[in-house]
Amino acid sequence: MNMQSNSPNKKALKKFMQNAFAMTSVVVILCLVLLSFFAYWIAPDHTPSANEQFQKLAQKPPGFTVQMLKLKKESAPEFGFLKGIFTGYERAYVLLPIDEVSVLNKKELLVKEYEGASYKLSLSALHAEYDESLIDKTFYLGTDQLGRDIVSRLLLGSRVSLMVGFFAVLISSFIGIIVGGFAGFYRGWVDKLILWKMSVFWSIPTILLAMALFVSLKQYFSSNIWLVFIAIGITMWVGMARIVRGQMMAFREVQFVEAAGSMGFSDFRVIFRHILPNLLGPIVVVMASNFANAILVESGLSFLGLGVQAPAPSWGGMLSEFKDFIGTDLSYLAIIPGFLIMLLVLSFNLVGNGIRDALDIKN
C-alpha cells in the first residue's frame, strides 16, 4: 500500500480538484492573469495606458468599424518587446479616421476625414505603400467619450486589480502573521495590547481607513499605484492577525512546541519554523479572502477618484467614469467593468471556500 498517496496534502488537493466551483474559479483567475500580463500585446490599442484618442469616434457602439490611414510620424519610437509588455508600444505611425479616399495621381490622394472635410494629401505622407497604409479598424466593445478603445482599457484595467490584490495581500499577510504570531505566542500584556489595536482597526470601515491613509501618505509618493498598494495592505492585516493569533494559542501547548523550547531553540525559531508551517492552510484561506477584499477596496477608491492616476485605466475608475450612462443605451460601458469586478471577487472567494473545505478534516 502506498502510504504517500494517502497523505493529508494529497487528500486535500484531490478534494479541492473535485470542487467544480473552485476549479472553475481557478481557471477564470489564471485566464485573467495571463490576459493582464500580455495585455499590451493582445490589446487592439497597445499604446501606453491604451490612451489613443479619436475625438470624432467618441461613444461608438460595439462592433463599430472605420477606415484608417497610417500617416508618418515626425520621429519613430523605439521598440522593445519586454519593455512593451509592461509599458506599452508606441505606434510607429499616426492613425487618421476617414470616410473615403481615392488616388488622384501618382503623388496625391483625395481624403475625406471621418465626419470632416475633404482635402488633398501627398502620398509621401503615408507610413508605407498605399495598400498597406489603408486599414479597417474595429472597436469590438465600442469607444468611450474620448474615442478610446474599450476592450484595450478593460484588459489593462485588469492589471491594476490583480496587482493591487497581490501586493496588498503580501503587505497585510506580512503584518498580520508577525503581529498575530507574537500575540498568540507570548499572550499576557503583549496579547492585550495587540488585541486593543486590532479592535481599533476593526472598528473603522476598511474603505474609510484606506481613504485616510491614502490622503495622509499621498505627499510621500509620486505614483498613486504604490500608495494604493500600501494603503489597502495596511488596512487588511487584522483578519490575518486574528486567525494566526488563535491558531498560535492552540499550537503553543502542543508537545512538539514544548520540546523545541526545552531544546533551547529561540522563540523566533519556534514561531516561524515550527508553528507557522502548520498554519499554512488557514493562512492561504485568509489570503484568498483578502485578495477579493483588496480588489473591492481598490475599486471603491478608484470610483471615488483616489485610485490610479488618469489616463491609466482601472475597472473602478471606468465604473465611476461611466456611471452617468446607466439607464441609457450606453449602460454597457458601466456594466462590463462592474461585472468583471464581481467575477474576479467571486472567483477568489470561491477559491478560498474550496481551500477551506478541502482542509476540513470533518468532511
CSV table of C-alpha atoms in Angstrom, one decimal:
chain,number,residue,atom,x,y,z
A,1,MET,CA,0.0,0.0,0.0
A,2,ASN,CA,1.3,3.4,-1.0
A,3,MET,CA,1.1,5.5,2.2
A,4,GLN,CA,2.2,8.6,0.4
A,5,SER,CA,-0.9,8.6,-1.7
A,6,ASN,CA,-3.0,8.9,1.4
A,7,SER,CA,-1.1,11.9,2.8
A,8,PRO,CA,-3.3,14.8,4.1
A,9,ASN,CA,-1.9,17.2,1.5
A,10,LYS,CA,-2.9,14.8,-1.4
A,11,LYS,CA,-6.3,14.2,0.1
A,12,ALA,CA,-6.9,17.9,0.4
A,13,LEU,CA,-5.7,18.5,-3.2
A,14,LYS,CA,-7.9,15.8,-4.5
A,15,LYS,CA,-10.9,17.2,-2.6
A,16,PHE,CA,-10.2,20.7,-3.9
A,17,MET,CA,-10.0,19.4,-7.5
A,18,GLN,CA,-13.4,17.8,-7.1
A,19,ASN,CA,-14.9,21.1,-6.2
A,20,ALA,CA,-16.3,22.3,-9.6
A,21,PHE,CA,-16.9,25.9,-8.4
A,22,ALA,CA,-13.4,26.3,-7.0
A,23,MET,CA,-11.7,24.8,-10.1
A,24,THR,CA,-13.8,26.9,-12.5
A,25,SER,CA,-12.7,30.0,-10.4
A,26,VAL,CA,-9.0,28.9,-10.7
A,27,VAL,CA,-9.4,28.8,-14.5
A,28,VAL,CA,-11.0,32.2,-14.5
A,29,ILE,CA,-8.2,33.7,-12.4
A,30,LEU,CA,-5.5,32.1,-14.4
A,31,CYS,CA,-7.1,33.4,-17.7
A,32,LEU,CA,-7.3,36.9,-16.2
A,33,VAL,CA,-3.7,36.8,-15.0
A,34,LEU,CA,-2.5,35.7,-18.5
A,35,LEU,CA,-4.6,38.4,-20.2
A,36,SER,CA,-3.4,41.1,-17.9
A,37,PHE,CA,0.3,40.1,-18.2
A,38,PHE,CA,0.1,40.2,-22.0
A,39,ALA,CA,-2.5,43.0,-22.1
A,40,TYR,CA,-0.4,45.3,-24.2
A,41,TRP,CA,0.5,42.6,-26.7
A,42,ILE,CA,-3.2,41.4,-27.0
A,43,ALA,CA,-5.0,44.8,-26.9
A,44,PRO,CA,-6.1,46.4,-30.1
A,45,ASP,CA,-4.7,49.7,-28.7
A,46,HIS,CA,-1.3,48.8,-27.4
A,47,THR,CA,-0.1,52.4,-26.7
A,48,PRO,CA,0.8,53.3,-23.1
A,49,SER,CA,-2.3,53.2,-20.9
A,50,ALA,CA,-4.4,52.4,-24.0
A,51,ASN,CA,-4.9,56.2,-24.3
A,52,GLU,CA,-5.1,56.6,-28.1
A,53,GLN,CA,-7.9,59.1,-28.6
A,54,PHE,CA,-10.1,59.7,-31.7
A,55,GLN,CA,-12.4,62.6,-30.7
A,56,LYS,CA,-14.6,62.1,-33.8
A,57,LEU,CA,-15.2,58.4,-32.8
A,58,ALA,CA,-16.5,59.1,-29.3
A,59,GLN,CA,-19.1,56.8,-27.9
A,60,LYS,CA,-19.4,54.5,-30.9
A,61,PRO,CA,-21.3,51.2,-30.4
A,62,PRO,CA,-19.8,47.7,-30.1
A,63,GLY,CA,-18.6,46.4,-33.4
A,64,PHE,CA,-18.1,49.8,-35.0
A,65,THR,CA,-15.6,49.7,-37.9
A,66,VAL,CA,-13.9,52.6,-39.6
A,67,GLN,CA,-11.3,53.0,-42.3
A,68,MET,CA,-8.0,54.4,-41.1
A,69,LEU,CA,-5.0,55.8,-42.9
A,70,LYS,CA,-1.5,55.3,-41.5
A,71,LEU,CA,0.5,58.6,-41.6
A,72,LYS,CA,4.1,59.1,-41.0
A,73,LYS,CA,5.3,60.3,-37.5
A,74,GLU,CA,7.9,63.0,-37.2
A,75,SER,CA,10.1,60.7,-35.1
A,76,ALA,CA,9.9,56.9,-35.0
A,77,PRO,CA,9.5,55.4,-31.5
A,78,GLU,CA,11.9,52.9,-30.1
A,79,PHE,CA,10.6,49.3,-29.8
A,80,GLY,CA,11.4,46.7,-27.2
A,81,PHE,CA,9.4,43.6,-26.7
A,82,LEU,CA,10.0,43.1,-23.0
A,83,LYS,CA,9.6,46.8,-22.2
A,84,GLY,CA,6.5,47.0,-24.3
A,85,ILE,CA,4.8,44.2,-22.3
A,86,PHE,CA,5.0,46.4,-19.2
A,87,THR,CA,4.7,49.9,-20.5
A,88,GLY,CA,3.1,49.6,-23.9
A,89,TYR,CA,4.2,50.1,-27.5
A,90,GLU,CA,4.1,53.5,-29.2
A,91,ARG,CA,2.8,53.3,-32.7
A,92,ALA,CA,5.3,53.9,-35.5
A,93,TYR,CA,2.5,55.9,-37.3
A,94,VAL,CA,-0.5,58.1,-36.7
A,95,LEU,CA,-4.0,56.8,-37.5
A,96,LEU,CA,-6.4,59.1,-39.3
A,97,PRO,CA,-10.1,58.0,-39.4
A,98,ILE,CA,-11.6,58.6,-42.9
A,99,ASP,CA,-14.8,58.2,-44.7
A,100,GLU,CA,-13.4,58.0,-48.2
A,101,VAL,CA,-10.1,58.0,-50.0
A,102,SER,CA,-9.1,57.9,-53.7
A,103,VAL,CA,-5.9,58.2,-55.7
A,104,LEU,CA,-5.7,61.3,-57.8
A,105,ASN,CA,-2.4,60.7,-59.4
A,106,LYS,CA,1.0,59.2,-58.6
A,107,LYS,CA,1.7,61.8,-56.0
A,108,GLU,CA,-1.6,62.7,-54.3
A,109,LEU,CA,-4.7,61.3,-52.6
A,110,LEU,CA,-8.1,62.9,-52.1
A,111,VAL,CA,-9.0,62.2,-48.5
A,112,LYS,CA,-12.3,62.8,-46.7
A,113,GLU,CA,-11.9,62.7,-43.0
A,114,TYR,CA,-14.5,60.9,-40.9
A,115,GLU,CA,-17.3,63.3,-40.5
A,116,GLY,CA,-14.9,66.1,-41.7
A,117,ALA,CA,-13.7,68.0,-44.7
A,118,SER,CA,-12.1,66.7,-47.9
A,119,TYR,CA,-8.5,67.7,-48.9
A,120,LYS,CA,-5.6,66.5,-50.9
A,121,LEU,CA,-2.8,64.5,-49.2
A,122,SER,CA,0.6,63.7,-50.6
A,123,LEU,CA,1.5,60.0,-50.9
A,124,SER,CA,4.8,60.8,-49.2
A,125,ALA,CA,2.9,61.5,-46.0
A,126,LEU,CA,1.8,57.8,-45.8
A,127,HIS,CA,3.6,55.5,-43.4
A,128,ALA,CA,4.0,52.8,-46.1
A,129,GLU,CA,2.7,52.0,-49.5
A,130,TYR,CA,-0.9,53.0,-50.2
A,131,ASP,CA,-2.3,49.5,-49.9
A,132,GLU,CA,-0.5,48.9,-46.7
A,133,SER,CA,-1.5,52.2,-45.2
A,134,LEU,CA,-5.2,51.8,-45.6
A,135,ILE,CA,-6.7,49.6,-42.9
A,136,ASP,CA,-10.1,48.8,-41.3
A,137,LYS,CA,-10.1,49.2,-37.6
A,138,THR,CA,-12.9,47.6,-35.5
A,139,PHE,CA,-13.8,48.6,-31.9
A,140,TYR,CA,-15.3,45.4,-30.6
A,141,LEU,CA,-16.9,46.9,-27.5
A,142,GLY,CA,-17.1,50.4,-28.9
A,143,THR,CA,-15.4,53.6,-27.7
A,144,ASP,CA,-15.6,55.9,-24.7
A,145,GLN,CA,-16.3,59.6,-24.7
A,146,LEU,CA,-12.7,60.3,-25.7
A,147,GLY,CA,-12.8,57.8,-28.6
A,148,ARG,CA,-10.6,55.3,-26.8
A,149,ASP,CA,-10.9,51.5,-27.3
A,150,ILE,CA,-13.0,49.9,-24.5
A,151,VAL,CA,-11.5,46.4,-25.0
A,152,SER,CA,-8.0,47.7,-24.6
A,153,ARG,CA,-8.8,49.7,-21.4
A,154,LEU,CA,-10.6,46.7,-19.9
A,155,LEU,CA,-7.6,44.5,-20.5
A,156,LEU,CA,-5.2,47.0,-18.9
A,157,GLY,CA,-7.6,47.6,-16.1
A,158,SER,CA,-7.3,44.0,-15.0
A,159,ARG,CA,-3.6,44.7,-14.3
A,160,VAL,CA,-4.5,47.2,-11.6
A,161,SER,CA,-7.0,44.9,-9.8
A,162,LEU,CA,-4.6,41.9,-9.8
A,163,MET,CA,-1.6,43.9,-8.8
A,164,VAL,CA,-3.4,45.7,-6.0
A,165,GLY,CA,-4.7,42.4,-4.7
A,166,PHE,CA,-1.3,40.8,-4.9
A,167,PHE,CA,0.7,43.5,-3.2
A,168,ALA,CA,-2.0,44.3,-0.7
A,169,VAL,CA,-2.2,40.6,0.3
A,170,LEU,CA,1.6,40.5,0.7
A,171,ILE,CA,1.7,43.6,2.9
A,172,SER,CA,-1.3,42.6,5.0
A,173,SER,CA,-0.2,39.0,5.4
A,174,PHE,CA,3.3,40.1,6.5
A,175,ILE,CA,1.9,42.4,9.2
A,176,GLY,CA,-0.8,40.0,10.3
A,177,ILE,CA,1.4,37.0,10.6
A,178,ILE,CA,4.0,38.8,12.7
A,179,VAL,CA,1.5,40.6,14.9
A,180,GLY,CA,-0.8,37.6,15.3
A,181,GLY,CA,2.1,35.3,15.9
A,182,PHE,CA,3.6,37.3,18.7
A,183,ALA,CA,0.2,38.0,20.3
A,184,GLY,CA,-0.7,34.3,20.4
A,185,PHE,CA,2.7,33.0,21.5
A,186,TYR,CA,3.5,35.5,24.3
A,187,ARG,CA,0.0,36.2,25.4
A,188,GLY,CA,-0.2,38.4,28.6
A,189,TRP,CA,0.2,42.2,28.2
A,190,VAL,CA,1.6,41.7,24.7
A,191,ASP,CA,-1.6,40.0,23.6
A,192,LYS,CA,-3.8,42.6,25.3
A,193,LEU,CA,-2.0,45.5,23.7
A,194,ILE,CA,-2.2,43.9,20.2
A,195,LEU,CA,-5.9,42.9,20.7
A,196,TRP,CA,-6.7,46.5,21.6
A,197,LYS,CA,-5.0,47.8,18.4
A,198,MET,CA,-6.8,45.1,16.4
A,199,SER,CA,-10.1,46.2,17.9
A,200,VAL,CA,-9.4,49.8,16.9
A,201,PHE,CA,-8.6,48.9,13.3
A,202,TRP,CA,-11.5,46.5,13.2
A,203,SER,CA,-14.0,49.3,14.2
A,204,ILE,CA,-13.1,51.5,11.3
A,205,PRO,CA,-14.6,50.7,7.9
A,206,THR,CA,-11.9,49.5,5.5
A,207,ILE,CA,-12.7,51.9,2.7
A,208,LEU,CA,-12.6,54.9,5.1
A,209,LEU,CA,-9.3,53.8,6.7
A,210,ALA,CA,-7.8,53.3,3.2
A,211,MET,CA,-9.0,56.8,2.2
A,212,ALA,CA,-7.5,58.3,5.3
A,213,LEU,CA,-4.2,56.6,4.7
A,214,PHE,CA,-4.2,57.5,1.1
A,215,VAL,CA,-4.7,61.2,1.8
A,216,SER,CA,-2.1,61.3,4.6
A,217,LEU,CA,0.6,59.4,2.7
A,218,LYS,CA,0.0,61.0,-0.7
A,219,GLN,CA,2.7,63.6,-0.3
A,220,TYR,CA,5.4,60.9,0.0
A,221,PHE,CA,4.6,59.1,-3.2
A,222,SER,CA,5.0,60.3,-6.8
A,223,SER,CA,2.8,57.5,-8.1
A,224,ASN,CA,-0.7,56.7,-6.9
A,225,ILE,CA,-0.4,53.0,-7.6
A,226,TRP,CA,2.2,52.2,-4.9
A,227,LEU,CA,0.2,54.4,-2.5
A,228,VAL,CA,-2.9,52.3,-3.2
A,229,PHE,CA,-0.9,49.1,-2.5
A,230,ILE,CA,0.3,50.3,0.9
A,231,ALA,CA,-2.9,52.0,1.9
A,232,ILE,CA,-5.0,48.9,1.2
A,233,GLY,CA,-2.4,46.5,2.6
A,234,ILE,CA,-2.2,48.3,5.9
A,235,THR,CA,-6.0,48.3,6.4
A,236,MET,CA,-6.4,44.5,5.9
A,237,TRP,CA,-3.9,42.9,8.4
A,238,VAL,CA,-6.4,42.4,11.2
A,239,GLY,CA,-8.2,39.4,9.8
A,240,MET,CA,-4.9,37.6,9.2
A,241,ALA,CA,-3.7,38.6,12.7
A,242,ARG,CA,-6.8,37.2,14.4
A,243,ILE,CA,-6.6,33.8,12.6
A,244,VAL,CA,-2.9,33.5,13.3
A,245,ARG,CA,-3.3,34.5,17.0
A,246,GLY,CA,-6.0,31.9,17.6
A,247,GLN,CA,-4.1,29.1,15.9
A,248,MET,CA,-0.9,30.1,17.6
A,249,MET,CA,-2.5,29.8,21.0
A,250,ALA,CA,-3.7,26.3,20.2
A,251,PHE,CA,-0.4,25.1,18.9
A,252,ARG,CA,1.6,26.7,21.7
A,253,GLU,CA,0.6,23.9,24.0
A,254,VAL,CA,1.3,21.0,21.6
A,255,GLN,CA,4.1,18.7,22.7
A,256,PHE,CA,6.5,19.3,19.7
A,257,VAL,CA,6.5,23.0,20.6
A,258,GLU,CA,7.3,22.4,24.2
A,259,ALA,CA,10.0,20.0,23.1
A,260,ALA,CA,11.5,22.7,20.8
A,261,GLY,CA,11.5,25.2,23.7
A,262,SER,CA,13.2,22.7,26.0
A,263,MET,CA,15.9,22.1,23.5
A,264,GLY,CA,16.9,25.8,23.8
A,265,PHE,CA,15.5,27.0,20.4
A,266,SER,CA,14.8,30.7,20.3
A,267,ASP,CA,11.2,32.0,20.4
A,268,PHE,CA,11.7,33.3,16.8
A,269,ARG,CA,12.6,29.9,15.6
A,270,VAL,CA,9.8,28.1,17.4
A,271,ILE,CA,7.2,30.6,16.0
A,272,PHE,CA,8.4,30.8,12.4
A,273,ARG,CA,10.0,27.4,11.8
A,274,HIS,CA,7.9,25.0,13.9
A,275,ILE,CA,4.4,26.6,14.4
A,276,LEU,CA,3.7,28.7,11.3
A,277,PRO,CA,4.3,25.9,8.7
A,278,ASN,CA,1.3,24.1,10.4
A,279,LEU,CA,-0.9,27.2,9.9
A,280,LEU,CA,-0.4,27.3,6.2
A,281,GLY,CA,-4.0,26.2,5.4
A,282,PRO,CA,-5.9,28.9,7.4
A,283,ILE,CA,-3.4,31.5,6.2
A,284,VAL,CA,-4.0,30.6,2.5
A,285,VAL,CA,-7.8,30.8,3.0
A,286,VAL,CA,-7.5,34.3,4.6
A,287,MET,CA,-5.1,35.4,1.8
A,288,ALA,CA,-7.7,34.4,-0.8
A,289,SER,CA,-10.4,36.3,1.0
A,290,ASN,CA,-8.1,39.4,1.5
A,291,PHE,CA,-7.3,39.3,-2.2
A,292,ALA,CA,-11.0,39.6,-3.0
A,293,ASN,CA,-11.5,42.4,-0.4
A,294,ALA,CA,-8.5,44.3,-1.8
A,295,ILE,CA,-10.0,44.3,-5.3
A,296,LEU,CA,-13.2,45.7,-3.9
A,297,VAL,CA,-11.4,48.4,-1.8
A,298,GLU,CA,-9.3,49.5,-4.8
A,299,SER,CA,-12.4,49.6,-7.0
A,300,GLY,CA,-14.1,51.8,-4.3
A,301,LEU,CA,-11.1,54.1,-4.1
A,302,SER,CA,-10.9,54.4,-7.9
A,303,PHE,CA,-14.6,55.1,-8.1
A,304,LEU,CA,-14.1,58.0,-5.6
A,305,GLY,CA,-11.2,59.3,-7.7
A,306,LEU,CA,-8.5,58.2,-5.2
A,307,GLY,CA,-7.1,55.3,-7.3
A,308,VAL,CA,-4.6,55.2,-10.0
A,309,GLN,CA,-3.9,58.4,-11.9
A,310,ALA,CA,-5.5,59.1,-15.3
A,311,PRO,CA,-5.1,58.2,-18.0
A,312,ALA,CA,-4.1,54.7,-16.6
A,313,PRO,CA,-7.3,52.6,-16.7
A,314,SER,CA,-8.8,50.7,-13.8
A,315,TRP,CA,-12.1,48.9,-13.6
A,316,GLY,CA,-13.2,51.0,-10.6
A,317,GLY,CA,-12.2,54.2,-12.4
A,318,MET,CA,-14.1,53.1,-15.6
A,319,LEU,CA,-17.2,52.4,-13.4
A,320,SER,CA,-17.0,55.9,-12.0
A,321,GLU,CA,-16.4,57.4,-15.4
A,322,PHE,CA,-19.4,55.7,-17.0
A,323,LYS,CA,-21.9,55.7,-14.1
A,324,ASP,CA,-23.9,58.5,-15.6
A,325,PHE,CA,-24.6,56.3,-18.6
A,326,ILE,CA,-26.6,53.8,-16.6
A,327,GLY,CA,-30.2,53.8,-17.9
A,328,THR,CA,-29.1,54.8,-21.4
A,329,ASP,CA,-28.1,52.9,-24.5
A,330,LEU,CA,-24.5,53.2,-23.3
A,331,SER,CA,-25.2,51.3,-20.0
A,332,TYR,CA,-22.8,48.5,-21.0
A,333,LEU,CA,-19.9,50.9,-20.5
A,334,ALA,CA,-20.5,50.8,-16.7
A,335,ILE,CA,-22.0,47.2,-16.6
A,336,ILE,CA,-18.9,45.5,-18.2
A,337,PRO,CA,-16.3,46.7,-15.7
A,338,GLY,CA,-18.7,46.2,-12.8
A,339,PHE,CA,-19.3,42.6,-14.0
A,340,LEU,CA,-15.6,42.0,-14.2
A,341,ILE,CA,-15.0,43.2,-10.7
A,342,MET,CA,-17.8,41.0,-9.5
A,343,LEU,CA,-16.4,38.0,-11.4
A,344,LEU,CA,-12.9,38.4,-10.1
A,345,VAL,CA,-14.0,38.9,-6.5
A,346,LEU,CA,-16.4,35.9,-6.7
A,347,SER,CA,-13.6,33.7,-8.1
A,348,PHE,CA,-11.2,34.5,-5.3
A,349,ASN,CA,-13.9,33.9,-2.7
A,350,LEU,CA,-14.9,30.6,-4.2
A,351,VAL,CA,-11.2,29.5,-4.3
A,352,GLY,CA,-10.9,30.4,-0.6
A,353,ASN,CA,-14.0,28.4,0.2
A,354,GLY,CA,-12.7,25.5,-1.8
A,355,ILE,CA,-9.4,25.5,0.1
A,356,ARG,CA,-11.2,25.8,3.4
A,357,ASP,CA,-13.5,22.8,2.6
A,358,ALA,CA,-10.5,20.7,1.3
A,359,LEU,CA,-8.6,21.3,4.5
A,360,ASP,CA,-11.6,20.5,6.7
A,361,ILE,CA,-10.9,17.1,8.3
A,362,LYS,CA,-14.6,16.7,9.3
A,363,ASN,CA,-15.7,16.3,5.7
